[in-house]
XYZ file of C-alpha atoms in Angstrom:
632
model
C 6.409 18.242 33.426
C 3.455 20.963 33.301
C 0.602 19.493 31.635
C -0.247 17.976 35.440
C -0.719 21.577 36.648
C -3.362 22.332 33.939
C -5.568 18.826 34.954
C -8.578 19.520 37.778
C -7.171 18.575 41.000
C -9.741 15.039 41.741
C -8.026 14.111 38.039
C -4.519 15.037 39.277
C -4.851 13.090 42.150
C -5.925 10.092 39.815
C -3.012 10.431 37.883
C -0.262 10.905 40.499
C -1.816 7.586 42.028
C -1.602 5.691 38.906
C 0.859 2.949 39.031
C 2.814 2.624 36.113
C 6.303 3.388 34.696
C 7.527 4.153 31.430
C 10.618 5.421 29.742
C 10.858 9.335 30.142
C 8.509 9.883 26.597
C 6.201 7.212 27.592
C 5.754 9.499 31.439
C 5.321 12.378 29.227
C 2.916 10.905 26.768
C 0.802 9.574 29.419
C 0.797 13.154 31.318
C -0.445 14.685 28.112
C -2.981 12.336 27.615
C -4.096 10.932 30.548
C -7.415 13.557 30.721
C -8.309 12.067 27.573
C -8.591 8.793 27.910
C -9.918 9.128 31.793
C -12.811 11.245 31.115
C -14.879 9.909 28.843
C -13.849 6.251 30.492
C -15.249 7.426 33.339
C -18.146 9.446 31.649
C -19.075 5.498 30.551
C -17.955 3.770 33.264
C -17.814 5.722 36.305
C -20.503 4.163 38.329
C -19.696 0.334 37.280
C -18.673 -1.388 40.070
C -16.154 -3.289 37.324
C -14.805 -0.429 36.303
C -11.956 0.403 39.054
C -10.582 -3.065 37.943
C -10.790 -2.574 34.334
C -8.899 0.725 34.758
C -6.314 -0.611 36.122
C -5.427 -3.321 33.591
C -5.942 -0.860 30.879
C -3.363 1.173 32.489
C -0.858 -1.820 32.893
C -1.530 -3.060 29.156
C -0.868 0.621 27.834
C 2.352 0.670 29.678
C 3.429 -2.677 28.788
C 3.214 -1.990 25.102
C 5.220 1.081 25.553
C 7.992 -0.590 26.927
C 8.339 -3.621 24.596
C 8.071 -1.702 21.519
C 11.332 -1.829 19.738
C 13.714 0.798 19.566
C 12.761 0.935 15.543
C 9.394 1.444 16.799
C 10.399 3.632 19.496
C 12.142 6.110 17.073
C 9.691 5.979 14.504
C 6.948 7.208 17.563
C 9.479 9.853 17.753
C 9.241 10.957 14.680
C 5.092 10.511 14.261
C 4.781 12.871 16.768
C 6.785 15.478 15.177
C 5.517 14.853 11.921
C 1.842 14.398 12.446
C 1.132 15.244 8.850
C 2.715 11.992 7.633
C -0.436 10.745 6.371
C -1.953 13.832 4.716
C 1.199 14.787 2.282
C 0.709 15.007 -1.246
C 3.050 12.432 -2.177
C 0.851 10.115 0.314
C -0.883 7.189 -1.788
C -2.633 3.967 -0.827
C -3.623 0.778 -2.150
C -6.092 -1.995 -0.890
C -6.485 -5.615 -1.526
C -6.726 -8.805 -0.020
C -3.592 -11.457 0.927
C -4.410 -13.738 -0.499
C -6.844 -12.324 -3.792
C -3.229 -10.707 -4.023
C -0.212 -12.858 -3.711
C -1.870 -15.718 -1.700
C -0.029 -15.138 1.656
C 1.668 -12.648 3.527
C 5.244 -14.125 2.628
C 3.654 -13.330 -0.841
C 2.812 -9.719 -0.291
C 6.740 -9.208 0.706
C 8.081 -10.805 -2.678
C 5.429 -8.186 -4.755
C 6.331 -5.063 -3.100
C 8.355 -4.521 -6.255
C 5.416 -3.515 -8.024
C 3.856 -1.448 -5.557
C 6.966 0.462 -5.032
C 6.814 0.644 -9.410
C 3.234 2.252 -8.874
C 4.078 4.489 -6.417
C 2.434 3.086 -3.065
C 2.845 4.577 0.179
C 0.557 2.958 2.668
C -0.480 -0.721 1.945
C -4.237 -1.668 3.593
C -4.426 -5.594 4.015
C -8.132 -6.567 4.251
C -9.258 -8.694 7.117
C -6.146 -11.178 7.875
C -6.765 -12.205 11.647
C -8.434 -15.618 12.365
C -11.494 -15.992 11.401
C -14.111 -18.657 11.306
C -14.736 -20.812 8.707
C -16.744 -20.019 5.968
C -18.862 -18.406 5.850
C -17.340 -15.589 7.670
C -18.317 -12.262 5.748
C -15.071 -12.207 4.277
C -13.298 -12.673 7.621
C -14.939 -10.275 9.271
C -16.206 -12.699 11.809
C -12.909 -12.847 14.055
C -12.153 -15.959 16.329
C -8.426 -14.452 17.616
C -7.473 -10.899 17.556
C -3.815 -12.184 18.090
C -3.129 -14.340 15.220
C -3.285 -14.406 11.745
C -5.452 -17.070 9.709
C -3.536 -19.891 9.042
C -3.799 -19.989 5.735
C -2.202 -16.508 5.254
C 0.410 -17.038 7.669
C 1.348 -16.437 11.285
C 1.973 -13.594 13.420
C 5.766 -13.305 12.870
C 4.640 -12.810 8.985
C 2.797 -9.941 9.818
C 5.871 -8.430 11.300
C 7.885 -9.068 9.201
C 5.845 -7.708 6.676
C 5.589 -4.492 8.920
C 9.426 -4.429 8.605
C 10.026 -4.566 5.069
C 7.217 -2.130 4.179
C 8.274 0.539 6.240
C 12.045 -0.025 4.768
C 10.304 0.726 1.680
C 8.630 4.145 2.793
C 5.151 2.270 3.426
C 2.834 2.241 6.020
C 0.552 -1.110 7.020
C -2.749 -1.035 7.460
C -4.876 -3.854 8.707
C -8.948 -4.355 10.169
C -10.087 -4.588 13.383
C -13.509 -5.357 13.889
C -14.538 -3.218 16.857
C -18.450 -4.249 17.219
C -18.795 -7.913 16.914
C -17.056 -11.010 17.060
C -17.459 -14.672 15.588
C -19.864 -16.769 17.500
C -16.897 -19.268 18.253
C -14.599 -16.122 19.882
C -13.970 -17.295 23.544
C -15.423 -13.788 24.663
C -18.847 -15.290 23.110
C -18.702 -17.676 25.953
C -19.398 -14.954 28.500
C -22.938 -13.440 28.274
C -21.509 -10.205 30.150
C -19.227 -9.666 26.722
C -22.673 -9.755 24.600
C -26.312 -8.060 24.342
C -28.501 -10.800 25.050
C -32.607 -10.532 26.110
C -34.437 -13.826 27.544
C -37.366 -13.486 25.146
C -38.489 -11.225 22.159
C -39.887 -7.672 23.822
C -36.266 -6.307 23.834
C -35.686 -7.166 20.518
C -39.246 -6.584 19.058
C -39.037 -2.685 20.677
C -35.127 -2.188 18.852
C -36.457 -3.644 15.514
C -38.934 -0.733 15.285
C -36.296 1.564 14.583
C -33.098 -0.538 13.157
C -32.672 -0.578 9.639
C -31.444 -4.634 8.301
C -27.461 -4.003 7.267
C -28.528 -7.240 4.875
C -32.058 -7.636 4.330
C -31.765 -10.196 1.788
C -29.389 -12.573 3.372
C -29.481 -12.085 7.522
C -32.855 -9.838 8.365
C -33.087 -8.751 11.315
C -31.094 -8.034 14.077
C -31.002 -11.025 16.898
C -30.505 -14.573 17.163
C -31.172 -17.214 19.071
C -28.558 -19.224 21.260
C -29.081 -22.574 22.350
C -25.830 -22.066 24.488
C -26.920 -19.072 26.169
C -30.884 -19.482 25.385
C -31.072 -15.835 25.155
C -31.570 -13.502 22.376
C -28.258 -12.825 20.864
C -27.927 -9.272 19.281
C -26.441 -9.721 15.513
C -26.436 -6.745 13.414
C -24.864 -8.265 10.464
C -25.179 -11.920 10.130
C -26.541 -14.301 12.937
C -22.685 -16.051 13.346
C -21.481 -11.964 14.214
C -22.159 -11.417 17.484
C -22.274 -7.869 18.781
C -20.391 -7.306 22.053
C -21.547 -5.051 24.843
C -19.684 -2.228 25.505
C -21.567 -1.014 28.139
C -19.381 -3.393 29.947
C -15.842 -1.857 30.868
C -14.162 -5.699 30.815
C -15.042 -5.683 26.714
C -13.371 -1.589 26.261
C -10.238 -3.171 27.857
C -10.295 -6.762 25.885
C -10.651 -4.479 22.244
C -8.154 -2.066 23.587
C -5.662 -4.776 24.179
C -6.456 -6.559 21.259
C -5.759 -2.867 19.472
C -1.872 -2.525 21.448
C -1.535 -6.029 20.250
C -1.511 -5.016 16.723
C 0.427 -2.163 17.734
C 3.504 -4.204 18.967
C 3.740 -5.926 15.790
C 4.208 -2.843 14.064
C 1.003 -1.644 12.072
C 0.961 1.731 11.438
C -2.909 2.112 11.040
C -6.073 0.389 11.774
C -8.876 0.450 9.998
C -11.952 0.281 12.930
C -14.842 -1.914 11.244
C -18.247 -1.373 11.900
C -17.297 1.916 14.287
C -20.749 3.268 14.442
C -22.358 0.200 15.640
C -20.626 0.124 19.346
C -23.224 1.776 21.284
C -27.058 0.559 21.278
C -29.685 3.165 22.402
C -33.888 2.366 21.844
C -36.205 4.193 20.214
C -32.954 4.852 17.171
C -30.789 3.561 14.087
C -28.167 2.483 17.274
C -25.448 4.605 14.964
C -23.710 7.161 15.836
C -24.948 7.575 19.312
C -22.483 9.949 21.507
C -21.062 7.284 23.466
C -19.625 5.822 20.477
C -17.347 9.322 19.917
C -16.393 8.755 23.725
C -15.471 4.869 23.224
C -13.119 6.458 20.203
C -11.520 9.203 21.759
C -10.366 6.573 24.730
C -9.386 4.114 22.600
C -7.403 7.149 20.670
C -5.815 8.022 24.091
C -4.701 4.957 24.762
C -3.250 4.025 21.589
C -0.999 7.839 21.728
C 0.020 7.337 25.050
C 1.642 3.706 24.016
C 1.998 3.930 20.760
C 1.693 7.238 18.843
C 2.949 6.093 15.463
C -0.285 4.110 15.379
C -2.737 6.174 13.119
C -6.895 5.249 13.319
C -8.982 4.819 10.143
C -12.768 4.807 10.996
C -14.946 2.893 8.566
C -17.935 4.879 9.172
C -20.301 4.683 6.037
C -22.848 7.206 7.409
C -24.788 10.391 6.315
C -23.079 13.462 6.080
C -23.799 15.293 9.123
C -22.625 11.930 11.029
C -19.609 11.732 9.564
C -16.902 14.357 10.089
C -17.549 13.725 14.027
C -15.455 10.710 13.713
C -12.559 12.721 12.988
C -13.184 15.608 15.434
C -13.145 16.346 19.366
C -15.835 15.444 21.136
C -16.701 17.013 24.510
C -13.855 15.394 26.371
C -11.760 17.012 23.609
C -9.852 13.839 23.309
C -9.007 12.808 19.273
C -11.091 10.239 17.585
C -9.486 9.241 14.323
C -6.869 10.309 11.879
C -8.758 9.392 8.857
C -12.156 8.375 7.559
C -13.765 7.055 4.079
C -15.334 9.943 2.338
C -17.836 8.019 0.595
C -20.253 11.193 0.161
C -17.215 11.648 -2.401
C -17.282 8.304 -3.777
C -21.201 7.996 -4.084
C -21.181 11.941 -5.607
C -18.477 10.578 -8.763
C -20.543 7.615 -9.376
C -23.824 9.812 -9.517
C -22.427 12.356 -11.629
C -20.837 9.666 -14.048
C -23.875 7.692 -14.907
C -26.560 11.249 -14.758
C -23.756 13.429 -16.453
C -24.424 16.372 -14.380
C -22.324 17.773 -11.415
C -24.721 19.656 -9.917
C -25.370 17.402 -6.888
C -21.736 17.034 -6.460
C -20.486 20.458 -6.900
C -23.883 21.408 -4.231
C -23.383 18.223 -1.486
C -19.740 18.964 -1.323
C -19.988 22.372 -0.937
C -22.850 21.873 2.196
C -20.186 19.396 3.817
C -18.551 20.708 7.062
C -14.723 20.607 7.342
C -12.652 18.377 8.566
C -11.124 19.073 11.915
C -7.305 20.437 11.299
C -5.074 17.129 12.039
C -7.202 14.857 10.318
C -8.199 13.761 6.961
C -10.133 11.934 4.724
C -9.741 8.629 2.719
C -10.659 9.392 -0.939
C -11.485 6.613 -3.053
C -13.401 5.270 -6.013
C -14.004 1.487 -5.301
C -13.412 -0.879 -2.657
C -14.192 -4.290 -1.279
C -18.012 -3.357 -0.461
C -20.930 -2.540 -2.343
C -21.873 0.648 -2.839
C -25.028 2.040 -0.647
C -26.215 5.002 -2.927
C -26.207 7.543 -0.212
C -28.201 10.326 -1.516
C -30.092 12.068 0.959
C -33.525 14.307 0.651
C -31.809 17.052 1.787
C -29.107 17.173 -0.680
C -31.480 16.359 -3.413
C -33.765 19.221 -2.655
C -31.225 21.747 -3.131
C -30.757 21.178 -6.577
C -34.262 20.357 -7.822
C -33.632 15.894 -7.202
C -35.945 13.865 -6.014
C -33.596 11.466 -3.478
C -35.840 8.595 -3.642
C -36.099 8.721 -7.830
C -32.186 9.114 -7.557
C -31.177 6.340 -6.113
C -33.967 4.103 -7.922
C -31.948 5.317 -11.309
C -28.424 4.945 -9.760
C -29.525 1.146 -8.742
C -30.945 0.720 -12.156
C -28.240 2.367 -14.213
C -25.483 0.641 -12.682
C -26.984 -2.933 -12.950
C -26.973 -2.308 -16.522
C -30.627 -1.775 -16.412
C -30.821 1.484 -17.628
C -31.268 2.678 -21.264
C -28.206 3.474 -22.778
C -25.952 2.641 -19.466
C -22.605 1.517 -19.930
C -22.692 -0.318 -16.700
C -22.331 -4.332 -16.179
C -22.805 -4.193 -12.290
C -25.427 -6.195 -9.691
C -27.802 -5.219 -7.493
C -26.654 -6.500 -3.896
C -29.149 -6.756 -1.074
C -31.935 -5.558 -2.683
C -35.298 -3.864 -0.909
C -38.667 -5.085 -2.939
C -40.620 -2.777 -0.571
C -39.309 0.462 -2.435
C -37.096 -1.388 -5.428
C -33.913 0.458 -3.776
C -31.019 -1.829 -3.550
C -27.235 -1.044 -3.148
C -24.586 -1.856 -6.382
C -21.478 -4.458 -6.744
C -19.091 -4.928 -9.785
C -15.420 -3.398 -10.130
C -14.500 -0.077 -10.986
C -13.983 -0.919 -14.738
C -17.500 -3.101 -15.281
C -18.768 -0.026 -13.584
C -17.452 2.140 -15.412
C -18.336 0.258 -19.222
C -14.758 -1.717 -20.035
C -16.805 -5.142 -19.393
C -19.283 -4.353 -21.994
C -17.131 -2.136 -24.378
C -17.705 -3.411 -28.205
C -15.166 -1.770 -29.614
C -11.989 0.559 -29.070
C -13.476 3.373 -29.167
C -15.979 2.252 -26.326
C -13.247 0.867 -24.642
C -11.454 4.259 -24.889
C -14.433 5.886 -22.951
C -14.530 3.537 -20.307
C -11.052 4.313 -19.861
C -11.031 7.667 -19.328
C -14.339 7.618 -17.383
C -11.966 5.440 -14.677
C -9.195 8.130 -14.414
C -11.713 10.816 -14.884
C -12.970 9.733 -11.114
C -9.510 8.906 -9.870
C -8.402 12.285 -11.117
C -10.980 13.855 -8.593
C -10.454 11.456 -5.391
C -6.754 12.230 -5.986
C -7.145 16.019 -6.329
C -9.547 16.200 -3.346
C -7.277 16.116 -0.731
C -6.682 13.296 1.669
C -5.400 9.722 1.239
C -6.267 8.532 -2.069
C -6.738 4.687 -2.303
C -6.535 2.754 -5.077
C -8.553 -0.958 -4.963
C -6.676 -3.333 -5.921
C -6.917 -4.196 -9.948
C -8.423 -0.996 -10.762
C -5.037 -0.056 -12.013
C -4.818 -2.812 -14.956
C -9.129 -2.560 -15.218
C -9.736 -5.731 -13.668
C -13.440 -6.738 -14.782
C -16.123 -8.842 -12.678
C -15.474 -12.114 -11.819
C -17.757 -14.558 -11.273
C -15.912 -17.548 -9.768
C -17.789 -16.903 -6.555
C -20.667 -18.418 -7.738
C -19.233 -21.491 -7.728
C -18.353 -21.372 -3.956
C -21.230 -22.097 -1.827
C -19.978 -20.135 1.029
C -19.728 -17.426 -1.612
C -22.339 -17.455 -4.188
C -25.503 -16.034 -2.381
C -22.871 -12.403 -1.833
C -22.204 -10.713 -5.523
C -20.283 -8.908 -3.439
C -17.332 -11.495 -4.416
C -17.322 -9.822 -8.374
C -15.621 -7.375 -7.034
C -13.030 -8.935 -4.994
C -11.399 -10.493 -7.807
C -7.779 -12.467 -7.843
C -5.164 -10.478 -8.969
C -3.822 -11.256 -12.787
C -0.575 -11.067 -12.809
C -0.701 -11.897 -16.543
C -2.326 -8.420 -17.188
C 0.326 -6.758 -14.746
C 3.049 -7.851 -17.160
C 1.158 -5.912 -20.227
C 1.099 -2.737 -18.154
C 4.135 -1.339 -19.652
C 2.424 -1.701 -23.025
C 0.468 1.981 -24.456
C -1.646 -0.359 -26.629
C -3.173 -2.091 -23.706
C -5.544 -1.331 -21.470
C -4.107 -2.318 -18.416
C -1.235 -0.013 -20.368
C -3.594 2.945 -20.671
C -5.166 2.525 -16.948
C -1.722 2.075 -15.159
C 0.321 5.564 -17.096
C -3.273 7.319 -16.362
C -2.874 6.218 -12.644
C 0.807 6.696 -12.713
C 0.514 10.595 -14.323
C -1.681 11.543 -11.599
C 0.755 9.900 -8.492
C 3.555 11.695 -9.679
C 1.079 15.123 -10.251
C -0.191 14.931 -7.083
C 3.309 14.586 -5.652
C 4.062 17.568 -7.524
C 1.387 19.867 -6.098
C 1.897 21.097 -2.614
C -1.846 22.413 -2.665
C -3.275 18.883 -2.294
C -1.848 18.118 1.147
C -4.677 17.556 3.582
C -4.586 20.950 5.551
C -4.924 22.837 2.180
C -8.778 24.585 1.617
C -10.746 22.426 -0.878
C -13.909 24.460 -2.964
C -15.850 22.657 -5.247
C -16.343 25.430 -7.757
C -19.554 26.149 -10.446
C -18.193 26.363 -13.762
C -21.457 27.364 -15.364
C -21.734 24.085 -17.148
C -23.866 21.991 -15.445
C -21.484 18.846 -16.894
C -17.947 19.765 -16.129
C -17.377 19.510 -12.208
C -14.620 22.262 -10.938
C -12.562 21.756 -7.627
C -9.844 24.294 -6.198
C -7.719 24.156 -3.349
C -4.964 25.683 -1.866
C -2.044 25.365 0.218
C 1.304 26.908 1.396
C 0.946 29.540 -1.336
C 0.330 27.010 -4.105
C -3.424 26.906 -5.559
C -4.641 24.355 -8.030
C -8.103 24.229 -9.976
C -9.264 20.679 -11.778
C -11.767 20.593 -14.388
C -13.615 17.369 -15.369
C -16.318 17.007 -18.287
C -18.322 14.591 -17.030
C -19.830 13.100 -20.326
C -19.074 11.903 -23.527
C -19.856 14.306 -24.931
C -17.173 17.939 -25.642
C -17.776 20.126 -22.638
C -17.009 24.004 -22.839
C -16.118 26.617 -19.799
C -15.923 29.975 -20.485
C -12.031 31.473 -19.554
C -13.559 33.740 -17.119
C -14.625 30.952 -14.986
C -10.893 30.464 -14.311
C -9.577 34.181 -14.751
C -12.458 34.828 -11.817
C -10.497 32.320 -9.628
C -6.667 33.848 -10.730
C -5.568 31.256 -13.161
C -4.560 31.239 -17.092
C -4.721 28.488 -19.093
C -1.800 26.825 -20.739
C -0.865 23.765 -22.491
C 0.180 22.124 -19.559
C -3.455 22.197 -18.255
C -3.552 18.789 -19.884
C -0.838 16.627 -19.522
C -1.919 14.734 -16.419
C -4.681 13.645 -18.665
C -2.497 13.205 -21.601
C -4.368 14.655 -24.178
C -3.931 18.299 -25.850
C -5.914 21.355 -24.419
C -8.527 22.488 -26.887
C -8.794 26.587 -26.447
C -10.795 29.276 -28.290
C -10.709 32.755 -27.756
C -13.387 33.128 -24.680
C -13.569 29.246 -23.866
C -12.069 25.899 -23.509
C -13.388 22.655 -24.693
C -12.622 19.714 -22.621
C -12.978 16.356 -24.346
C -14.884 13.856 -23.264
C -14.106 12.749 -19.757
C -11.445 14.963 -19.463
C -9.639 16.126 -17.015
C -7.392 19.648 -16.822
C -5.190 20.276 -14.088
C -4.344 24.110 -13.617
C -1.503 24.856 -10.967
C -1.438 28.851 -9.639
């Protein structure tokens, strides 16, 4: 092997003294990767007496994962590694919901792959299924046993066996693990060391100057008191989520074998909650401090030295600038994650939709910084959480916005507030010292289908949903699709009668499947008709188009209409340019807008959108809310 003679020589004398023993990949794997998940351990660690222990079982657990993994699971490491592009392909597509909002229980989810093999599904993401505790439990994000499933979904052979038939079917699993907290009644809450505590209120008091309330309606603030430990408890989401303290090597080792748990069951990905959380530092936001990027890359390095198939999502819902880190190197050059939400994307479609201007799209995308090559984004238009209307001064400034005035409108707008909005939404968690608050509802109450009065409204609300997913799938990445948007699923406001439920309008949006509408979805006079050949046209275009795959360029273009948003990109010789009128109004871009960028316009410009391309002599018309597709 040669990667040892490139290590230092005190980290080559670590890793010919580590004691463990592997299969002849596994002794490669952790050659190659050993630097990367020592160094910034011991960047963290190094100087905790705990630590030398810790190391040690984190060694053992990686090693024992490697060897029980099946020889399924074994070859399809195999093959991850040579194909490390599997989840940035154009013909890559994902879909989220929850068990049981979907089929009740895992043993459910098998019997309906059907249909998500019918849509054209390629990676399945399963919303929070481990034990949790009772309600309330922030929709089971308040985890009691990272090595079992809740009951009521099923067990842990379920799971598998899930695993098992999905990836027969060309589908990857993704599930949530909730890095930063646990449920008060997790046995690791027993043990102060596993949690940030403070005997009285000047620690907390001093971190409250600076930390922003996650819910400022339901749980302010950010500790709690424990009778059991009569200490301040630190809770940065709800006072039964208690954060755990990973300045403490013992709680790195406990996540990462609760993360090579998963692994032997055979998920491909996991989604990391509440990623940007891990690391507390006074005087900030405690996000995105550097030792959270060093906590990543070693839990990275782990996972690739026992399990490479396993891909990492990060759910980091942060500011531009503090985003793409999470799927770079940091300065241990070790790998963070594979993927990561791009909601700058998602928050940009919603803004443009409801102002009916691009110009803060088309000048926020364009300031973004790349993403690292060998990772990717998630692109998406709704999912299970509200929608914090990330609009920064910055961005604003640059074209002429006021960020503040923004996301007052976007709040108002998409509550329905708004004078002429099409919206039915909510506000959730709103501020009354500014009037900001963030949005819920579904993708099609957002978007006007819940307060359509006729067809021809109900046409507009319509298009306005593919008009977004037409842009999240054209981006580049792995588009996800949120369960119901596909048949135009509306709010639903069973929650409020759920006490555990009804204070969270969060709940509209996480609405149970109807598998009544599914059956109507082969039928063009339907909605959930119109929605699901609309979704199904642009799966089988972007499978079509070589230039989406992840490593291609993306450009979000000007095209000199300050309502019809452009986006090129280019791959492997293959370019593509998407147009989309972002009003209801006809939309026109001169032909030397795309002649400037090398492509002609022809009739099949529009056939992912399904309706006819309207040219002129010196221009094109786009409907309204359409979207043209031009492939060079």
């Amino acid at each position: 092997m040669q990667n040892v003679h490139a290590m230092r020589a005190h980290v080559r004398a670590e890793f010919e003294a580590a004691d463990v023993a592997g299969d002849d990949a596994f002794a490669v794997r952790f050659e190659r990767f050993f630097t990367e998940l020592r160094d910034p351990l011991v960047a963290l660690y190094g100087d905790d007496p705990r630590f030398a222990d810790a190391w040690r079982r984190l060694l053992r657990a990686i090693a024992e994962t490697a060897a029980g993994r099946s020889r399924e699971l074994r070859m399809l490491d195999h093959e991850r590694e040579i194909t490390p592009d599997w989840l940035q392909r154009e013909h890559a597509v994902g879909y989220v919901t929850y068990v049981d909002r979907f089929a009740g229980t895992l043993a459910g989810v098998r019997e309906r792959l059907p249909y998500l093999r019918e849509l054209g599904v390629t990676y399945l993401h399963l919303m929070p299924l481990l034990a949790a505790r009772p309600a309330p439990n922030d929709g089971g994000y308040a985890v009691v046993d990272y090595g079992a499933v809740d009951p009521a979904l099923g067990s842990l052979d379920d799971l598998r066996a899930l695993a098992d038939d999905l990836r027969a079917s060309g589908m990857a699993l993704c599930v949530d693990l909730v890095l930063n907290h646990v449920a008060a009644e997790h046995p690791w809450a027993r043990d102060p060391a596993f949690l940030r505590t403070f005997p009285d209120r000047d620690g907390p008091d001093a971190y409250e100057r600076t930390l922003p309330d996650v819910f400022p309606d339901t749980a302010p603030g950010s500790f709690t008191w424990s009778d059991e430990h009569e200490r301040w408890v630190w809770t940065t989401f709800n006072a039964y989520q208690w954060d755990l303290d990973y300045t403490n090597p013992d709680v790195f080792v406990a996540m990462a074998e609760a993360m090579l748990g998963l692994a032997r069951v055979g998920v491909d990905v996991l989604r990391l909650d509440a990623a940007p959380f891990l690391w507390k530092r006074l005087g900030t936001n405690c996000q995105n401090q550097p030792e959270v990027h060093e906590l990543l890359q070693a839990f990275r390095a782990a996972m690739r030295i026992a399990a490479p198939a396993v891909a990492f999502k990060a759910e980091a819902i942060v500011a531009p600038q503090d985003l793409v880190p999470y799927l770079g190197t940091g300065k241990h050059e070790g790998k963070e994650c594979d993927l990561a939400y791009h909601n700058v994307l998602m928050v940009l479609l919603w803004s443009a939709l409801a102002s009916g201007r691009v110009g803060l799209m088309t000048s926020t995308l364009l300031a973004m910084p790349p993403v690292p090559p060998g990772a990717g984004w998630l692109t998406y238009v709704r999912c299970h959480d509200d929608i914090g209307w990330a609009i920064t001064p910055e961005d604003a400034a640059r074209v002429g916005e006021d960020a503040y005035l923004h996301r007052r409108f976007l709040a108002d707008w998409y509550a329905g507030d708004f004078p002429g909005s099409f919206a039915r939404g909510a506000r959730f968690q709103p501020d009354p010292r500014t009037g900001e608050a963030r949005t819920s509802g579904t993708c099609a109450s957002l978007a006007g289908l819940e307060s359509a009065p006729d067809d021809g409204a109900r046409k507009l609300a319509i298009r306005r949903v593919l008009l977004l997913y037409a842009i999240a799938f054209a981006h580049g990445g792995l588009p996800l699709i949120y369960m119901g948007d596909e048949l135009g699923l509306r709010n639903d406001t069973a929650y409020l009668e759920d006490p555990h439920k009804a204070d969270d309008n969060r709940w509209m949006h996480r609405p149970a499947m109807d598998w009544t509408a599914a059956e109507r979805r082969h039928d063009a006079a339907t909605v959930e008709g119109q929605l699901w050949a609309g979704l199904r046209r642009l799966i089988e275009a972007r499978r079509a188009t070589r230039a989406i795959h992840v490593q291609g360029t993306v450009q979000p273009l000007w095209t000199g209409n300050d309502h019809v948003f452009g986006l090129g990109r280019a791959q492997a010789g293959e370019r593509l340019l998407v147009l989309g009128n972002f009003t209801a109004d006809p939309q026109p871009v001169g032909l030397g807008v795309l002649h400037d960028h090398g492509f002609q316009l022809d009739e099949a410009a529009g056939a992912v959108d399904g309706r006819p391309v309207e040219a002129h002599q010196d221009f094109v018309v786009l409907a309204p809310y359409q979207h043209l597709w031009l492939v060079g």
